[in-house]
Structure formats: C-alpha cells, structure tokens
XYZ file of C-alpha atoms in Angstrom:
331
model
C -228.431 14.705 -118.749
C -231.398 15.976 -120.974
C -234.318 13.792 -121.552
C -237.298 15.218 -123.802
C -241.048 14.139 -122.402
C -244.190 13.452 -124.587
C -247.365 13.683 -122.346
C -247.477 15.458 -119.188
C -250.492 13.623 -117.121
C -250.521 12.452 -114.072
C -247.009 9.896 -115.073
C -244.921 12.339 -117.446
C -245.479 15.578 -115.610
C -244.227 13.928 -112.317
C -241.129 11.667 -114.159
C -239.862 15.510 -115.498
C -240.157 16.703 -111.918
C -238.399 14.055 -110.443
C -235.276 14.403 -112.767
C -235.627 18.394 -111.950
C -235.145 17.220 -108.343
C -232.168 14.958 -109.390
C -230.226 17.436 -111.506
C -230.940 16.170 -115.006
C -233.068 18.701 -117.790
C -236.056 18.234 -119.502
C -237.974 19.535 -123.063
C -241.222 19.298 -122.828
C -244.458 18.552 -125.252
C -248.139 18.138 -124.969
C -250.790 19.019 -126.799
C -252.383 20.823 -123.463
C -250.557 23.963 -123.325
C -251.187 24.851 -119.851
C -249.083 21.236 -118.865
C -246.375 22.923 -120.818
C -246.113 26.062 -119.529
C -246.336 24.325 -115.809
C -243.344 22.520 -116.784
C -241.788 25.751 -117.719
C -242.284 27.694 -115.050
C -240.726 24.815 -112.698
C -237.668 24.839 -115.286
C -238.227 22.988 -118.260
C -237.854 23.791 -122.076
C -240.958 24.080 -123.414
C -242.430 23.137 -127.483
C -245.328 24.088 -129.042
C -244.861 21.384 -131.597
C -243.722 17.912 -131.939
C -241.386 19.317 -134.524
C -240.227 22.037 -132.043
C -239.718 19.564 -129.507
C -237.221 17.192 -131.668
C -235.099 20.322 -132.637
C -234.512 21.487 -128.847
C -233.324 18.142 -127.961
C -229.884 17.240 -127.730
C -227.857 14.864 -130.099
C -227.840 12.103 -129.676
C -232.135 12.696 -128.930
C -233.564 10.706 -126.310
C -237.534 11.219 -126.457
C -239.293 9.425 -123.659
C -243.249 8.665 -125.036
C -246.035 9.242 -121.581
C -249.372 9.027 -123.793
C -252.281 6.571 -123.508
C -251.468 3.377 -124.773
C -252.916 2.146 -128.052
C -253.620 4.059 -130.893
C -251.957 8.041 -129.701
C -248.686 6.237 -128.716
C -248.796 4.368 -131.931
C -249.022 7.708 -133.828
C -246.653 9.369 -131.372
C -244.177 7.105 -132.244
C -244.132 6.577 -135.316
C -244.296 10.677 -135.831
C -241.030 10.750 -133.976
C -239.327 8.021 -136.286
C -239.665 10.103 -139.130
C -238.385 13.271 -137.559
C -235.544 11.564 -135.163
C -232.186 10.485 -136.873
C -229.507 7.534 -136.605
C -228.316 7.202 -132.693
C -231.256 8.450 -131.297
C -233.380 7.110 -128.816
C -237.230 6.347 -128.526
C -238.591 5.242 -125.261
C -242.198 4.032 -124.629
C -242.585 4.329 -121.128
C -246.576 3.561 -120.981
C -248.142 0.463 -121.137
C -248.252 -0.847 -124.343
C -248.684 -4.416 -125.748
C -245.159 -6.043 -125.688
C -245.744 -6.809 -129.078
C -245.890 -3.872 -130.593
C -242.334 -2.799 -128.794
C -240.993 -5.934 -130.949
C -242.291 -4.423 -134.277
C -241.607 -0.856 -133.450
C -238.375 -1.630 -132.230
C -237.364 -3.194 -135.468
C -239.029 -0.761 -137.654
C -237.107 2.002 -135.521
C -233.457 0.034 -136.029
C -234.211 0.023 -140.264
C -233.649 3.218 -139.651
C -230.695 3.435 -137.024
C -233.326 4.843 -134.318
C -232.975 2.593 -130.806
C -236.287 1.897 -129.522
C -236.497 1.217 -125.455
C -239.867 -0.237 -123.326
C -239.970 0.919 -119.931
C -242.524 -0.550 -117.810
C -242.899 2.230 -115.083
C -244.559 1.508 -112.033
C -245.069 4.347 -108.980
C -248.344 5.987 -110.155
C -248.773 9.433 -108.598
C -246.596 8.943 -105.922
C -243.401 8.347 -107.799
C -242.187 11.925 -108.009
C -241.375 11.125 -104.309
C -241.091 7.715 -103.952
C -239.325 6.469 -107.328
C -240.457 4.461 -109.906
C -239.773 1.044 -110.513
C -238.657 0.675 -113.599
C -238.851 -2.808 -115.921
C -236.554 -1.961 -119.346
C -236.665 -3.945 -122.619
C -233.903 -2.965 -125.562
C -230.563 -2.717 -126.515
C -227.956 -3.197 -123.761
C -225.980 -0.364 -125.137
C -228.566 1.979 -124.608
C -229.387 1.297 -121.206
C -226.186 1.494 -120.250
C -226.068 4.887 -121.707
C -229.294 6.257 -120.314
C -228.496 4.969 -116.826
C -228.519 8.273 -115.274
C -231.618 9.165 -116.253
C -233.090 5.723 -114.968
C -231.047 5.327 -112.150
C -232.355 9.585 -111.124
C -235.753 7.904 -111.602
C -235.445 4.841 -109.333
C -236.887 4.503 -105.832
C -232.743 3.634 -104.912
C -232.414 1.537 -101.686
C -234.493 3.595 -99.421
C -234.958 1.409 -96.031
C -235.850 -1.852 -97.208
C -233.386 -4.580 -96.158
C -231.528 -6.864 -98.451
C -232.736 -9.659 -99.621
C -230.900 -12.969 -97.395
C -228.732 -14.444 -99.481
C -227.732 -12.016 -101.830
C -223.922 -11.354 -102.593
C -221.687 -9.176 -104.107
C -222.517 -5.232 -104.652
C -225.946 -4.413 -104.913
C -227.553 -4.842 -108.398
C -230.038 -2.382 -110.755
C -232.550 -4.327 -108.925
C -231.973 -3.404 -105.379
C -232.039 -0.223 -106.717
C -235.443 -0.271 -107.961
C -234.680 -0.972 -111.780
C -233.670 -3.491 -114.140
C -232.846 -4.215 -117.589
C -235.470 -7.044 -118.525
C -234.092 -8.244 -121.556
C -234.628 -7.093 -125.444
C -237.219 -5.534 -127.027
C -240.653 -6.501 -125.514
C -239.244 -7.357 -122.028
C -239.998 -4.682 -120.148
C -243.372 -4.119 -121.365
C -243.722 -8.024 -120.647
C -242.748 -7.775 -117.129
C -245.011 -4.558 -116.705
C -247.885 -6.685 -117.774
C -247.049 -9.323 -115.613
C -246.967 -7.103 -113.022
C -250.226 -5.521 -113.451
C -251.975 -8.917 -113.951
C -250.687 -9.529 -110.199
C -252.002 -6.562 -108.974
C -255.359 -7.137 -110.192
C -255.342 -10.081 -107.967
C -254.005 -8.431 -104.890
C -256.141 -5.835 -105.251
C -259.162 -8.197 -105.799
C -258.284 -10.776 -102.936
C -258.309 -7.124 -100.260
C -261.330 -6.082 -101.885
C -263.099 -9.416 -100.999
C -262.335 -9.991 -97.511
C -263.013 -5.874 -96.318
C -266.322 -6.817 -98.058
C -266.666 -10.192 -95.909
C -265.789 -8.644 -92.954
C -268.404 -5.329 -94.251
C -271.138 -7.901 -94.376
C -270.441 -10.009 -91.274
C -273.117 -7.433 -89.692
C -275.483 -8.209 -92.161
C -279.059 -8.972 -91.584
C -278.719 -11.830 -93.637
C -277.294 -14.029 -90.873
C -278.418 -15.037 -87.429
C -278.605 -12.329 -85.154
C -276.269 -14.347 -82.667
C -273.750 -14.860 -85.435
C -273.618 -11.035 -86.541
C -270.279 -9.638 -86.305
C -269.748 -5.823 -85.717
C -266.446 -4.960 -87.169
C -264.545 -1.846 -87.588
C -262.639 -2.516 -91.005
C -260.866 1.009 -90.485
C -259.313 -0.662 -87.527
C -258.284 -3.463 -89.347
C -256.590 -2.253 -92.272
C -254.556 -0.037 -89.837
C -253.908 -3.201 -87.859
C -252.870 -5.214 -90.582
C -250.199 -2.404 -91.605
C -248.300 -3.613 -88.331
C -246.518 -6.111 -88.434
C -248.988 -8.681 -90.238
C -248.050 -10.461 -93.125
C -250.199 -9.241 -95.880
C -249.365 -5.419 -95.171
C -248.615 -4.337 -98.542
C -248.570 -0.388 -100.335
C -252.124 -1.702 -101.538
C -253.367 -1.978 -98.067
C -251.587 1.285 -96.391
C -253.854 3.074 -99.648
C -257.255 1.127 -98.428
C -256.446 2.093 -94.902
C -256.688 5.550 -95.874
C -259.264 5.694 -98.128
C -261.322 4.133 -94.804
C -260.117 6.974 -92.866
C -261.625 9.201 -95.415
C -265.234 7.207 -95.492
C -265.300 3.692 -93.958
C -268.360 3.040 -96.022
C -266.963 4.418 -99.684
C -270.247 5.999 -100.614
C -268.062 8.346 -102.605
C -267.397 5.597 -105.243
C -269.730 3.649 -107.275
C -267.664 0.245 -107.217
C -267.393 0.524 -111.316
C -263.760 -0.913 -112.002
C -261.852 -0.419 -115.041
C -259.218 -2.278 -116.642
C -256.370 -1.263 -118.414
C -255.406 -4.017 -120.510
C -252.484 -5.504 -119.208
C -254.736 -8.077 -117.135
C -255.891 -9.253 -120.539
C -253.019 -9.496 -121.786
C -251.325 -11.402 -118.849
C -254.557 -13.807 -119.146
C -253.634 -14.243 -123.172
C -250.322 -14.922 -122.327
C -251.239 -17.583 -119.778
C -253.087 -19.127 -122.556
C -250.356 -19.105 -124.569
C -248.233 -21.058 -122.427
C -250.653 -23.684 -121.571
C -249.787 -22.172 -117.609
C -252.573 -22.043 -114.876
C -253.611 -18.203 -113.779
C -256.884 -18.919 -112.086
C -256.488 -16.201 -109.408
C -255.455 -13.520 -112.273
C -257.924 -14.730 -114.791
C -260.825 -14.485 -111.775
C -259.491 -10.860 -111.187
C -259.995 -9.455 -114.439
C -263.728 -11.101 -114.690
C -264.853 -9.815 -111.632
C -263.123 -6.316 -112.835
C -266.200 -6.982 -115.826
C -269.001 -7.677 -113.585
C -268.507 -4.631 -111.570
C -269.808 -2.968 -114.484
C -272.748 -4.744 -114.041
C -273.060 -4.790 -110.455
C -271.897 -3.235 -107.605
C -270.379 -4.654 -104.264
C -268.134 -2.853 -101.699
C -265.483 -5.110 -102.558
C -265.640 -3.155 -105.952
C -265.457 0.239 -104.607
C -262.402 -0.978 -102.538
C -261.017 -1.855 -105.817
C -261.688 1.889 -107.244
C -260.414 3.319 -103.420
C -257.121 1.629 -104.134
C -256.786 2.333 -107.704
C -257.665 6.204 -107.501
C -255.178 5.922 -104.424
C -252.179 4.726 -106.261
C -252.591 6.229 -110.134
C -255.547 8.589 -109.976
C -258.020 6.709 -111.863
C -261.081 8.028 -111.777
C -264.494 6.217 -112.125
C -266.271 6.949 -115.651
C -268.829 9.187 -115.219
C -271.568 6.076 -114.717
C -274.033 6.485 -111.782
C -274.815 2.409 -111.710
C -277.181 1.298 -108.844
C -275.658 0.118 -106.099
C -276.266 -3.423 -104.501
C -274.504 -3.032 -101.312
C-alpha cells in the first residue's frame, strides 16, 4: 500500500522506513532536501513540491502530516485540502490540539476529504520497536488504511495477554486502536503524554533523593552512599516500577552517573497543558499531572538533578534536545 509522508524528522523519516521494512511504498516531502533524497536513496519517491507530492500519490491519496504541531501543521493541512480531492485521506499524525482535528475534520468532509488523528507514540525507537498508535476518524477509513497501521504497530511482540481477556486478540493487543471520531486519538495522545510527565517526574525525584542522601547537608552518621547506576539496573529486574522510562535512565547513568552533560532545563510540549485544561474542564482531580507540568516550568528557573533526569529520559526516548540555555546549576 502507498502512503505519502509530510516531514521527515526524527518521527516521519523513521514511520517511512518502517513501512519500507514491511512491504508498503512511500512519496516523500520536506522542505529539507537532503531528508528527501535520504528517503530516496533507501527507496522512496521523492517531491520537490507539495504540489509534486499530491500528483505522485495514488487515488484514492492518503497524505500522512509529521510537522511541528501548531501553526506549520495548520498550514500544511489546510494546503493539502485545497490540492487533495473527494475520497482522499488526510492524516495528522503529530500532536496537535484535539480540537483543531474536530474543526479540520469537518472543514475537510465539506469538501469530501476524510480527515484522520493519529496519536503516535514510539519516539526514535519506533522504526524497530513499533509505534503505538491512538486513531480518531471515520470508521471506514481506518478500516481501509489498516495495513498501513497495522505495518506500523509494535504487533504482539513478547508481552503476555492481559488475564481475562477473551476471544481473538484485538487492534489493541496489537499495539493500535481506533479511539473513536474525530478528536479521539489526539485526545488519548494527550492523555497519554500528561501521564508521562508524571512518570517521568516521580523517577526524576527519587534518583535525586537517593543523589542527595550523601549530601553534606545531613548528619554525617545519616549520610547514605548510593550507587543510583546500580539501582536503576536493579529496578529493571523484576521490581515493580521497571518501566521503558527507567531501562532509558539506566542508560543514560551508564553513560554519566552524574548527568553533567545536561543542564536540567525541561521543555514541554503542550499536551501536559492541555491534559491539565481538560482536567479543569471536567471538574476531575490531576494533582500528580498538574505538579508535573509546574515543576517542568521551574526547571527553567532552576536546576536540580531530578531535572536533568527528566532531559536524560526525554532525549532518550524522542531526541529532544535542551535549548541552547547554559542556566546555572544548583545541584
């Protein structure tokens, strides 16, 4: 099956890859040539042009959108609505505001376009690992554009079934699922990054605990001397917070127990705000999320080791850099 990519960072590049892998074709587009020609040599169909790119693609087009969210996939988009025709297919597969799916979605059906949100979770490693994938939109054409998502998916891999569970195994125990309509996917996606902002944050506070049990701060009879290389690796076995998170903190430990190599300056992305705003909404409790995302703001202030476990995990797992901000460093 052919699929068309927009955006060929660190997400798009490896999603074209992985369907290379899986049998299915690719056009390509970005606006850094080099990406293209990348692409090309490993077997895709290279544009020059977003115009190029919607006449190499297939009927009925499917044009999967891997740009920073916000304003670029906004104009993206709504480029490709006016070049696209009735039946084909317009997926969003960064992380936008669900909201904006639900008014793009109907804009794109005025004019017989189907409009899909696909959360996509996997970061750098998904070329090898699989994405999970969250999808909002028409029924119809997720069915459709199963192969593509299903190519995409992590699949069972070794993880055991969930007790309980009956009957042949679901999209979800394959690593994707349709969410629900328009919005949904993107929804969940948020969701799911709001969590992650508080696993990440509750790891990132006790390796600094532990850091500063040595600390000169305390009695000397109560100092501890810990090696929290040896515990992350120990916690990957067989304890009950092991997690992806932690196997990517272990590492980074291995690399430099003491971090110096980051400055503990954390972004966000904007899906823990919007997780917070939806909390609001719904009049529900998120005090562990909503304390997440603050102390995500103070580390721009300033800086503990808990935060530069924070940037550790997150360059580990997506390859976000730090902003080029040499803030002191209080730990």
């Amino acid at each position: 099956m052919q699929l068309g990519m927009i955006g060929l960072g660190r997400m798009g590049g490896n999603i074209v890859r992985r369907l290379h892998v899986k049998g299915h074709t690719a056009v390509v587009y970005d606006r850094d040539t080099a990406a293209v020609q990348a692409l090309v040599e490993e077997g895709a169909t290279g544009s020059a042009s977003l115009e190029e790119f919607v006449q190499k693609l297939e009927k009925p087009r499917t044009a999967w959108v891997m740009v920073p969210s916000g304003h670029i996939t906004e104009a993206v988009v709504q480029d490709l609505m006016q070049m696209m025709e009735p039946g084909d297919t317009i997926i969003d597969g960064g992380n936008s505001f669900w909201k904006d799916d639900i008014r793009r979605s109907r804009q794109a059906a005025e004019l017989g376009i189907f409009y899909l949100d696909v959360g996509t979770s996997g970061g750098i490693w998904g070329v090898d690992r699989g994405y999970c994938l969250m999808i909002g939109g028409e029924a119809s054409e997720v069915e459709r554009l199963d192969p593509i998502f299903q190519a995409l998916a992590p699949g069972h891999g070794t993880i055991p079934r969930t007790s309980g569970r009956e009957g042949g195994h679901s999209r979800s125990e394959e690593g994707y699922i349709h969410a629900g309509p328009s919005g949904a996917g993107h929804f969940v996606k948020m969701v799911h990054n709001g969590i992650e902002y508080g696993m990440m944050q509750a790891y990132a506070e006790g390796f600094d605990i532990m850091k500063n049990a040595a600390s000169e701060r305390l009695p000397e009879e109560l100092r501890l001397d810990i090696n929290i290389t040896e515990v992350a690796e120990v916690w990957r076995r067989g304890s009950v917070v092991t997690s992806w998170l932690l196997d990517l903190t272990a590492a980074a430990l291995v690399e430099d127990g003491t971090l110096k190599n980051y400055s503990g300056y954390v972004e966000d992305s904007g899906e823990g705000r919007w997780t917070i705003q939806a909390a609001i909404d719904e009049a529900v409790p998120a005090e562990v999320l909503s304390s997440a995302l603050f102390a995500r703001f103070r580390s721009r202030q300033e800086h503990t080791f808990a935060e530069k476990v924070l940037s550790a995990m997150r360059k580990g797992f997506g390859g976000h850099l730090e902003p080029k901000v040499p803030p002191p460093d209080v730990n």
